[in-house]
Short mmCIF file of C-alpha atoms in Angstrom, two decimals:
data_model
loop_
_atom_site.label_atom_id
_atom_site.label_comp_id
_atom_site.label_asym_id
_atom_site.label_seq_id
_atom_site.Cartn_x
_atom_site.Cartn_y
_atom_site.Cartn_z
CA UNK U 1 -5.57 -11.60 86.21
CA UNK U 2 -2.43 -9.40 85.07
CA UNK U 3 -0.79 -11.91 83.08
CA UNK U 4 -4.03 -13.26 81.85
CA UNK U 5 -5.00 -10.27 80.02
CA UNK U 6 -1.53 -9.26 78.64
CA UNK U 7 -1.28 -12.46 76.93
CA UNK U 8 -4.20 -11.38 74.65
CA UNK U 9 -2.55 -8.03 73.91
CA UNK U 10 0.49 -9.76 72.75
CA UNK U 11 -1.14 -11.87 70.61
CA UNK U 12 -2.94 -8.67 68.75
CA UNK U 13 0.42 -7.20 68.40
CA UNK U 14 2.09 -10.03 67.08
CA UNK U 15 -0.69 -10.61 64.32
CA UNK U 16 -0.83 -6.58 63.99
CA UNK U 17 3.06 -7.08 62.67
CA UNK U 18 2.46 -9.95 60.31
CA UNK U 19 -0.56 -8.43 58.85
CA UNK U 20 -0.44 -8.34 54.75
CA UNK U 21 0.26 -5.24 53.20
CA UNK U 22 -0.73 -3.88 49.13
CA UNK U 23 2.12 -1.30 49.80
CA UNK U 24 4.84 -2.21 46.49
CA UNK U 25 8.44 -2.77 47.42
CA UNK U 26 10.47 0.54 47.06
CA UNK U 27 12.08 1.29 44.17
CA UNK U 28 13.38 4.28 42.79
CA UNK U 29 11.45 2.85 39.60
CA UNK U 30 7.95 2.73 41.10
CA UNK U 31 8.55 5.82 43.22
CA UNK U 32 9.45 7.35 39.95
CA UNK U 33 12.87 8.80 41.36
CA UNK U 34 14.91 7.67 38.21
CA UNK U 35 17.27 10.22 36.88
CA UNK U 36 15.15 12.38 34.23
CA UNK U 37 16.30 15.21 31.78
CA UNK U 38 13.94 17.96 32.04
CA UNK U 39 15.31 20.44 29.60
CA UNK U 40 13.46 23.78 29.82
CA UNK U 41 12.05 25.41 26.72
CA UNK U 42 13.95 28.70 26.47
CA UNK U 43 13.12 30.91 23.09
CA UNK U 44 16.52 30.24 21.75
CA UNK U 45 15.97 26.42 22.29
CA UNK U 46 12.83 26.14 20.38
CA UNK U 47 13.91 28.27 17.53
CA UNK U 48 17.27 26.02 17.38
CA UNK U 49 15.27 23.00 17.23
CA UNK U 50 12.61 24.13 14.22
CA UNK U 51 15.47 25.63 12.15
CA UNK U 52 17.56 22.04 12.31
CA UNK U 53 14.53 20.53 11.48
CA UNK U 54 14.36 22.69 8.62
CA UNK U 55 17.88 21.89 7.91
CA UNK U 56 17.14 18.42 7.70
CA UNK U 57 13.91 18.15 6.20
CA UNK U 58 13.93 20.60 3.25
CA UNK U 59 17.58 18.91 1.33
CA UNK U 60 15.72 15.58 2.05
CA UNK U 61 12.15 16.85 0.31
CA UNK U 62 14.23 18.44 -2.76
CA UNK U 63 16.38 15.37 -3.47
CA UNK U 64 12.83 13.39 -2.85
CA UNK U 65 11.12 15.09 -5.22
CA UNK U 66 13.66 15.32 -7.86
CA UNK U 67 14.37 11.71 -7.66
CA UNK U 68 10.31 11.46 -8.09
CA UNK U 69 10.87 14.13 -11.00
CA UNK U 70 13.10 11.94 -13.04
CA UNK U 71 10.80 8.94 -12.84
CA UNK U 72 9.07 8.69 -17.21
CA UNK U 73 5.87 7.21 -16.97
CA UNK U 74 3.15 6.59 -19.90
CA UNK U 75 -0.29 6.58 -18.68
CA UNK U 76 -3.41 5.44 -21.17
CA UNK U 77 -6.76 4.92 -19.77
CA UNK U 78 -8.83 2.67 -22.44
CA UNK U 79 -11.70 1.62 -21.17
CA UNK U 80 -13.87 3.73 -23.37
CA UNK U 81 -11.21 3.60 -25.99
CA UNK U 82 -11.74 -0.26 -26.51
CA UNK U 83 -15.49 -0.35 -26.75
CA UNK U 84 -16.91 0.18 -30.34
CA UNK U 85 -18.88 3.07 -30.77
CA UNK U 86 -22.04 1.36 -31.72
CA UNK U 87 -22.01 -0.76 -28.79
CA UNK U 88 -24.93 0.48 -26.25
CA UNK U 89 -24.98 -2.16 -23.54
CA UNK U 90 -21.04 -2.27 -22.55
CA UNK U 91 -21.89 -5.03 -19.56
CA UNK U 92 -23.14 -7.62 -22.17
CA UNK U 93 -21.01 -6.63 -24.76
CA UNK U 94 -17.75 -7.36 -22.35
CA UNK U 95 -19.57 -11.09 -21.49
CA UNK U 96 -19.83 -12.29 -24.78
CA UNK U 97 -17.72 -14.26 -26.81
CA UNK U 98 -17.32 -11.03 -29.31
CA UNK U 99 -13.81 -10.40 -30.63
CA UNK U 100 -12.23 -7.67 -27.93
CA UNK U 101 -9.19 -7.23 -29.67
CA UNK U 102 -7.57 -3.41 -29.66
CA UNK U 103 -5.10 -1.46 -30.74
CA UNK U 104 -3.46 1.50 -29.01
CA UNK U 105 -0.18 3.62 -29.64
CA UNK U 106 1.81 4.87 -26.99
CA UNK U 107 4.18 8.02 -28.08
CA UNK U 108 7.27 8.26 -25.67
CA UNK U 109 8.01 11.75 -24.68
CA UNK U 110 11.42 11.05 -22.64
CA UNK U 111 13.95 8.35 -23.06
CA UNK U 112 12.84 5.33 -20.91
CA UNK U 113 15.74 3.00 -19.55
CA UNK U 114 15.54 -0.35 -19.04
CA UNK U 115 14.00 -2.09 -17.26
CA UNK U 116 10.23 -0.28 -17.26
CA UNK U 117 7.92 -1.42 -15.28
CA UNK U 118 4.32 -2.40 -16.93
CA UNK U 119 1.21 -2.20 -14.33
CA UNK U 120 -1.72 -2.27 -15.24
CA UNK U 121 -4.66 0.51 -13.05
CA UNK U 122 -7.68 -0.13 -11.55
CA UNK U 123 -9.98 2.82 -10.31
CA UNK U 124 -12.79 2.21 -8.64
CA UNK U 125 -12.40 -0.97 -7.47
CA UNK U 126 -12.57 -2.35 -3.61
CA UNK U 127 -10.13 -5.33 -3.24
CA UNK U 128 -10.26 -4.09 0.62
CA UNK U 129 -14.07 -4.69 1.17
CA UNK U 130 -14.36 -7.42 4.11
CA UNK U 131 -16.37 -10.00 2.38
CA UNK U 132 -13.69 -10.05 -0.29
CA UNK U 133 -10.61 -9.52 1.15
CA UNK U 134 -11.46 -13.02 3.39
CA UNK U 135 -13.08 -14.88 0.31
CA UNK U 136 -9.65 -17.51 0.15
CA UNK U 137 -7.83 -19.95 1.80
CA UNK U 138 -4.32 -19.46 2.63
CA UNK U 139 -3.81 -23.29 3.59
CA UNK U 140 -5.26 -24.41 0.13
CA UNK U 141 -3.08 -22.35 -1.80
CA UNK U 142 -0.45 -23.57 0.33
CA UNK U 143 -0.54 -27.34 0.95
CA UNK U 144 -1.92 -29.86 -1.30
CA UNK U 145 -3.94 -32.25 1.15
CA UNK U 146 -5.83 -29.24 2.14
CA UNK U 147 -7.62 -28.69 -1.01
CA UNK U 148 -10.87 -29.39 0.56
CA UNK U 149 -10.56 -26.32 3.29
CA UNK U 150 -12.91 -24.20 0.95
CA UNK U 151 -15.09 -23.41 4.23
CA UNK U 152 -13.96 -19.40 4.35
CA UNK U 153 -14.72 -19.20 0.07
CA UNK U 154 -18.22 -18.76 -0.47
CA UNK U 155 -19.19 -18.52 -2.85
CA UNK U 156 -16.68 -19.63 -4.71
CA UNK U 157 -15.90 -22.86 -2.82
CA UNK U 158 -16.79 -25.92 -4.65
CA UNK U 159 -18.46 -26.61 -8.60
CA UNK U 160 -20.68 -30.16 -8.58
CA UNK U 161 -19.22 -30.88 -5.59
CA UNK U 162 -15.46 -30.66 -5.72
CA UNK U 163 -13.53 -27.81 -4.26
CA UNK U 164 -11.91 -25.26 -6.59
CA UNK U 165 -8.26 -24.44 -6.46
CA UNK U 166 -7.86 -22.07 -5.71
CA UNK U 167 -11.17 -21.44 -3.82
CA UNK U 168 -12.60 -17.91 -3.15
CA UNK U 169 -13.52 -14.25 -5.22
CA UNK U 170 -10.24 -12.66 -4.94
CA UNK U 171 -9.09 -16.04 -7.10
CA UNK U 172 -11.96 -16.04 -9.70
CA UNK U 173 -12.03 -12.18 -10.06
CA UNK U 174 -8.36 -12.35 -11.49
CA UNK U 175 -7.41 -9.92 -14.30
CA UNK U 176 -7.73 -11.24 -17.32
CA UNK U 177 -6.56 -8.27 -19.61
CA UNK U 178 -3.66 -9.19 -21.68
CA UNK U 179 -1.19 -6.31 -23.95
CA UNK U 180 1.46 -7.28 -26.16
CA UNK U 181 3.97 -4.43 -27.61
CA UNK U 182 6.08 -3.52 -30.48
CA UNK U 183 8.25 -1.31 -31.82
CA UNK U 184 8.91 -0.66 -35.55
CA UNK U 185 7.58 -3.83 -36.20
CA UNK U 186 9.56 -5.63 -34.25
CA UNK U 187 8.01 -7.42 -30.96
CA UNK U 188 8.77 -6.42 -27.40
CA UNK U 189 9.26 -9.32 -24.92
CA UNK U 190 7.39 -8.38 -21.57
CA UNK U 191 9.00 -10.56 -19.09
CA UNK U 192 6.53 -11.81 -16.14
CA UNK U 193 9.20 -13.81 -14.00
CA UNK U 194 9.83 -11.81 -10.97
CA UNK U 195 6.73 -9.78 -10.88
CA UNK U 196 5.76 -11.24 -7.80
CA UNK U 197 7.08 -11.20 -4.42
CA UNK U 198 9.41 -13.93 -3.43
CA UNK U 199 8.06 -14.77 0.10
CA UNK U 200 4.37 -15.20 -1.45
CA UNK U 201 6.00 -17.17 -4.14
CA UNK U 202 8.05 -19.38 -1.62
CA UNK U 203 5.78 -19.66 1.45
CA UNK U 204 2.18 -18.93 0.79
CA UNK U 205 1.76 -20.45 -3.00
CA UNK U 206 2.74 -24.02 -2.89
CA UNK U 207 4.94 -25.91 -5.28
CA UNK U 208 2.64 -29.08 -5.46
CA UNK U 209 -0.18 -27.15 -5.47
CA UNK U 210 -2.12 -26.98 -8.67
CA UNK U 211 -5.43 -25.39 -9.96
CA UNK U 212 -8.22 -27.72 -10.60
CA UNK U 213 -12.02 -27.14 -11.24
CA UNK U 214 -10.98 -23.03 -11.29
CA UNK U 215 -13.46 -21.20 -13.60
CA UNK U 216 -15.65 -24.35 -14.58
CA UNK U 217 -18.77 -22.52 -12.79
CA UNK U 218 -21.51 -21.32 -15.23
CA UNK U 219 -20.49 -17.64 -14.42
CA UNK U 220 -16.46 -16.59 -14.94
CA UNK U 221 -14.96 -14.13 -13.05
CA UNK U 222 -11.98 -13.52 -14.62
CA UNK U 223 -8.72 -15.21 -16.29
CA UNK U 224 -8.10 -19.13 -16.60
CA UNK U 225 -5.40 -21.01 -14.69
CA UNK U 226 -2.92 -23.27 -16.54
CA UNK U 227 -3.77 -26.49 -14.49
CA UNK U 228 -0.55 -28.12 -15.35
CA UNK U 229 1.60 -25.17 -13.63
CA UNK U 230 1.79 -24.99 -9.58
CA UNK U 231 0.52 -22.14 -8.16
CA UNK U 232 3.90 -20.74 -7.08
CA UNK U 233 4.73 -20.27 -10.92
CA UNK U 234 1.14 -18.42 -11.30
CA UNK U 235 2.70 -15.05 -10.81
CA UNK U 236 -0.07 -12.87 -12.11
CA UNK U 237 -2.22 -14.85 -9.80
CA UNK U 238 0.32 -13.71 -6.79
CA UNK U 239 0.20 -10.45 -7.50
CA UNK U 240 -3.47 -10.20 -7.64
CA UNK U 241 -4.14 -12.20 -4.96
CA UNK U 242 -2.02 -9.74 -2.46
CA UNK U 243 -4.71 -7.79 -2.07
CA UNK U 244 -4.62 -3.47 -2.29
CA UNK U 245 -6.01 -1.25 0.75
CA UNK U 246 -7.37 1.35 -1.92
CA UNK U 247 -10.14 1.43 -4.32
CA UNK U 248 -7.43 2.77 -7.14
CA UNK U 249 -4.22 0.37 -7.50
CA UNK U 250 -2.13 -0.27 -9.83
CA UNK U 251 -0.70 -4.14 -10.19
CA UNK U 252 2.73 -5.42 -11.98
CA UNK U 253 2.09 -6.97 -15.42
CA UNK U 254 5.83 -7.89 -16.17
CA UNK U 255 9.37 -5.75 -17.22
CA UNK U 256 10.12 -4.64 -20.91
CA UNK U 257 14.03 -5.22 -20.31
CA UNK U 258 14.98 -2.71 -23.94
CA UNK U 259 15.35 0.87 -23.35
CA UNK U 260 12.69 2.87 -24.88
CA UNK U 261 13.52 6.21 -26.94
CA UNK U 262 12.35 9.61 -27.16
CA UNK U 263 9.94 9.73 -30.29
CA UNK U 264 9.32 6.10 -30.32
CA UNK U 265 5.65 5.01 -31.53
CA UNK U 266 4.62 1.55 -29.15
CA UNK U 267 2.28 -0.36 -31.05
CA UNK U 268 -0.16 -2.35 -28.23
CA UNK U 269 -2.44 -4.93 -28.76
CA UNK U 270 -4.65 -5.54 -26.09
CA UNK U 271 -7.73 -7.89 -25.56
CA UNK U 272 -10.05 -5.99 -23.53
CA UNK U 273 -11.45 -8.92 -21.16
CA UNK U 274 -12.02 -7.39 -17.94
CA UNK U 275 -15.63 -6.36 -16.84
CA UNK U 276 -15.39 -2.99 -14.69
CA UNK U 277 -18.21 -1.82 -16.77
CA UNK U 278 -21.04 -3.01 -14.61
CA UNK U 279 -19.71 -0.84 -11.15
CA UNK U 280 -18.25 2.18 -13.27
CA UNK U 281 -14.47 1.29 -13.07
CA UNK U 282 -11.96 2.68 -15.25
CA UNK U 283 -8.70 0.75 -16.61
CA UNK U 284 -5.18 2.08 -17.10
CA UNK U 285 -1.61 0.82 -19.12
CA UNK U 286 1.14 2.25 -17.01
CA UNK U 287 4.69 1.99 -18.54
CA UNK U 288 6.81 3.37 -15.86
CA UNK U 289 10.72 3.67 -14.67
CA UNK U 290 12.13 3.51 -11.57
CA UNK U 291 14.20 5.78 -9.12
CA UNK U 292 16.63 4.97 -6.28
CA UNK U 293 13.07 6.01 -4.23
CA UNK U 294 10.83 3.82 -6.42
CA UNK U 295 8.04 4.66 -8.48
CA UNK U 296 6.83 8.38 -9.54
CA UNK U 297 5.23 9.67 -6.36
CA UNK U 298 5.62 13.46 -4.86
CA UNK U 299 3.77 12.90 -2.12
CA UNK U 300 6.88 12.38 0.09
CA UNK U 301 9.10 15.07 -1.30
CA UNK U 302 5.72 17.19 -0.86
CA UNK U 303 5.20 16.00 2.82
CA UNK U 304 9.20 16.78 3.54
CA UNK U 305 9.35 20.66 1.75
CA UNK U 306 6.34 21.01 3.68
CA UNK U 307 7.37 20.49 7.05
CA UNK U 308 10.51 22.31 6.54
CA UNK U 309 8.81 25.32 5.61
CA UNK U 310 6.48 25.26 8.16
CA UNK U 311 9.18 24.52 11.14
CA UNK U 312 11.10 27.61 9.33
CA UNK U 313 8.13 29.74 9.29
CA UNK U 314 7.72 28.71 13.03
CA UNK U 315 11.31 29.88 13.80
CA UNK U 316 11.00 33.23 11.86
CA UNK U 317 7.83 34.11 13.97
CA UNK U 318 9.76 32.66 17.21
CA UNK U 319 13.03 34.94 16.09
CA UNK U 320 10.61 38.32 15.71
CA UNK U 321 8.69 37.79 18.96
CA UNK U 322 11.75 37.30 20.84
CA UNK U 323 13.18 40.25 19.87
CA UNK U 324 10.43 43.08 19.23
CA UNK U 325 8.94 41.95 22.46
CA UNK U 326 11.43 40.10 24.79
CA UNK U 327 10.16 38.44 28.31
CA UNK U 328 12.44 37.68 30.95
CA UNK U 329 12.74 34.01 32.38
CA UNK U 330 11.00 33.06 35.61
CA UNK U 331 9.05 36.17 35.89
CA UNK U 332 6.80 36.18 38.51
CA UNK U 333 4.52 38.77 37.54
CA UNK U 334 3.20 36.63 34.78
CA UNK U 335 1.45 34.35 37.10
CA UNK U 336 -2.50 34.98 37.18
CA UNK U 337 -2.19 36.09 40.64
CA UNK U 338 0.37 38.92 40.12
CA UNK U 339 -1.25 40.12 37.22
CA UNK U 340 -4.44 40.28 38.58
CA UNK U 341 -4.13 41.14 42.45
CA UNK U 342 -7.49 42.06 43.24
CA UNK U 343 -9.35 38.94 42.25
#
């Protein structure tokens, strides 16, 4: 009877042993015994590290902002300008066939070098609104025997039946503006090669891909496509078609590659096209140079000297503190319990 009812105890101990187990395999990883720096905030450490900062951050914000500083741009808002001022109803004025010819002079204050930029502003308008932004097809514009995926386009996706190329709103809401400049006279070539990015132009714009049926609808959005140029060549169609994230953007419209004087007179002739009449948008000509930073923009210089100031500011306050009213390391009698005993 002994031997009989050991055997069952063995058996529970053996399957006790073999038993699984959720416990991880040690590790000085998952135990989290790694070796760690734990540096201790000491006064003298935080001031040192808010007045490099400071050394860092305010040279960096000056040279920004300077750089920014020396950026000459001409901006000209002629919306308004380039209505006449008998016309009541802008909206149906801008949709007929009316001559929208106008001309504008553009003093330059500061000596421009080559080459300067020409965008063209929007304000006011939301390329990032959802329905928009995914009104296109990326394989249309991309591959030729796909000119029939028009399925994300609607509305724009197809006139009597065949699909428009390039399908979608973004497309047939292209800017359709045009300015032509000159100088004493003489013309000013605006070169629009380049404008446009070179991945777009090599990978998402294809070079056997050409427009067909674009703007044939009974309402037109926008500029006409050259149907005997491939899409990759299109560049102001590139550049509008990379959508911006903000209702105000400004968009390349070539490079004037002659330098541009101080108390020149630029004589532009534009043809007013573009409807942003009928949701209160305004329209800008931006001549512009450029910087080692790019464009004019303080914002960064700004956001640097700002910083700075306030890490120095920090460190002066720091600095006083430490030494009008100095507190000694480790001292217990801080703790809630030594300064209040009898709670």
């Amino acid at each position: 009877m002994a031997s009989s009812s050991a055997a069952p105890a063995g058996s529970a101990d053996s399957t006790a042993t073999i038993r699984p187990t959720k416990r991880p395999k040690y590790s000085k990883f998952t135990q989290q015994e790694l070796p760690a720096c734990k540096p201790i905030l000491t006064p003298r450490a935080v001031i040192s590290a808010f007045l490099l900062v400071t050394v860092v951050f305010v040279p960096i914000g000056v040279v920004s902002l300077m750089a920014s500083r020396k950026v000459v741009e001409i901006v000209y808002r002629y919306e308004s300008e380039c209505i006449p001022g008998d016309i009541q109803d802008k909206v149906a004025y801008i949709k007929s066939s009316a001559n929208k010819t106008c001309q504008l002079k553009l003093p330059v204050h500061k000596n421009m070098k080559s080459p300067i930029y020409v965008y063209y502003q929007l304000d006011n308008f939301y390329q990032n609104h959802r329905r928009y932004v995914k009104s296109r097809s990326d394989e249309q514009l991309r591959d030729p025997k796909k000119e029939g995926s028009t399925s994300t386009c609607k509305p724009e996706d197809a006139v009597d039946g065949l699909p428009i190329v390039p399908c979608g709103l973004i497309a047939w809401s292209l800017f359709n503006d045009t300015y032509s400049f000159s100088r004493n006279n003489e013309n000013i070539t605006v070169n629009k090669k380049g404008i446009s990015w070179k991945s777009d132009r090599e990978h998402k714009f294809g070079k056997d891909v050409f427009p067909k049926n674009f703007q044939n609808s009974s309402i037109i959005g926008g500029a006409h496509l050259i149907e005997s140029i491939p899409l990759s060549e299109q560049e102001d169609l590139i550049v509008w078609m990379r959508t911006a994230a903000l209702p105000t953007f400004r968009k390349l419209y070539g490079k004037i590659e002659v330098d541009l004087n101080e108390g020149d007179s630029i004589d532009v002739t534009l043809e007013n096209n573009y409807n942003t009449y009928s949701f209160n948008g305004k329209k800008k000509l931006v001549l512009s140079t450029t910087s080692w930073l790019g464009g004019k923009n303080d914002f960064l210089g700004i956001a640097y000297l700002t910083v700075g100031g306030l890490c120095f500011f920090l460190a002066l306050a720091f600095t006083i503190v430490y030494f009008v009213k100095p507190r000694q390391l480790g001292d217990p009698s801080y703790l809630s319990w030594n300064r209040n005993p009898g709670s």
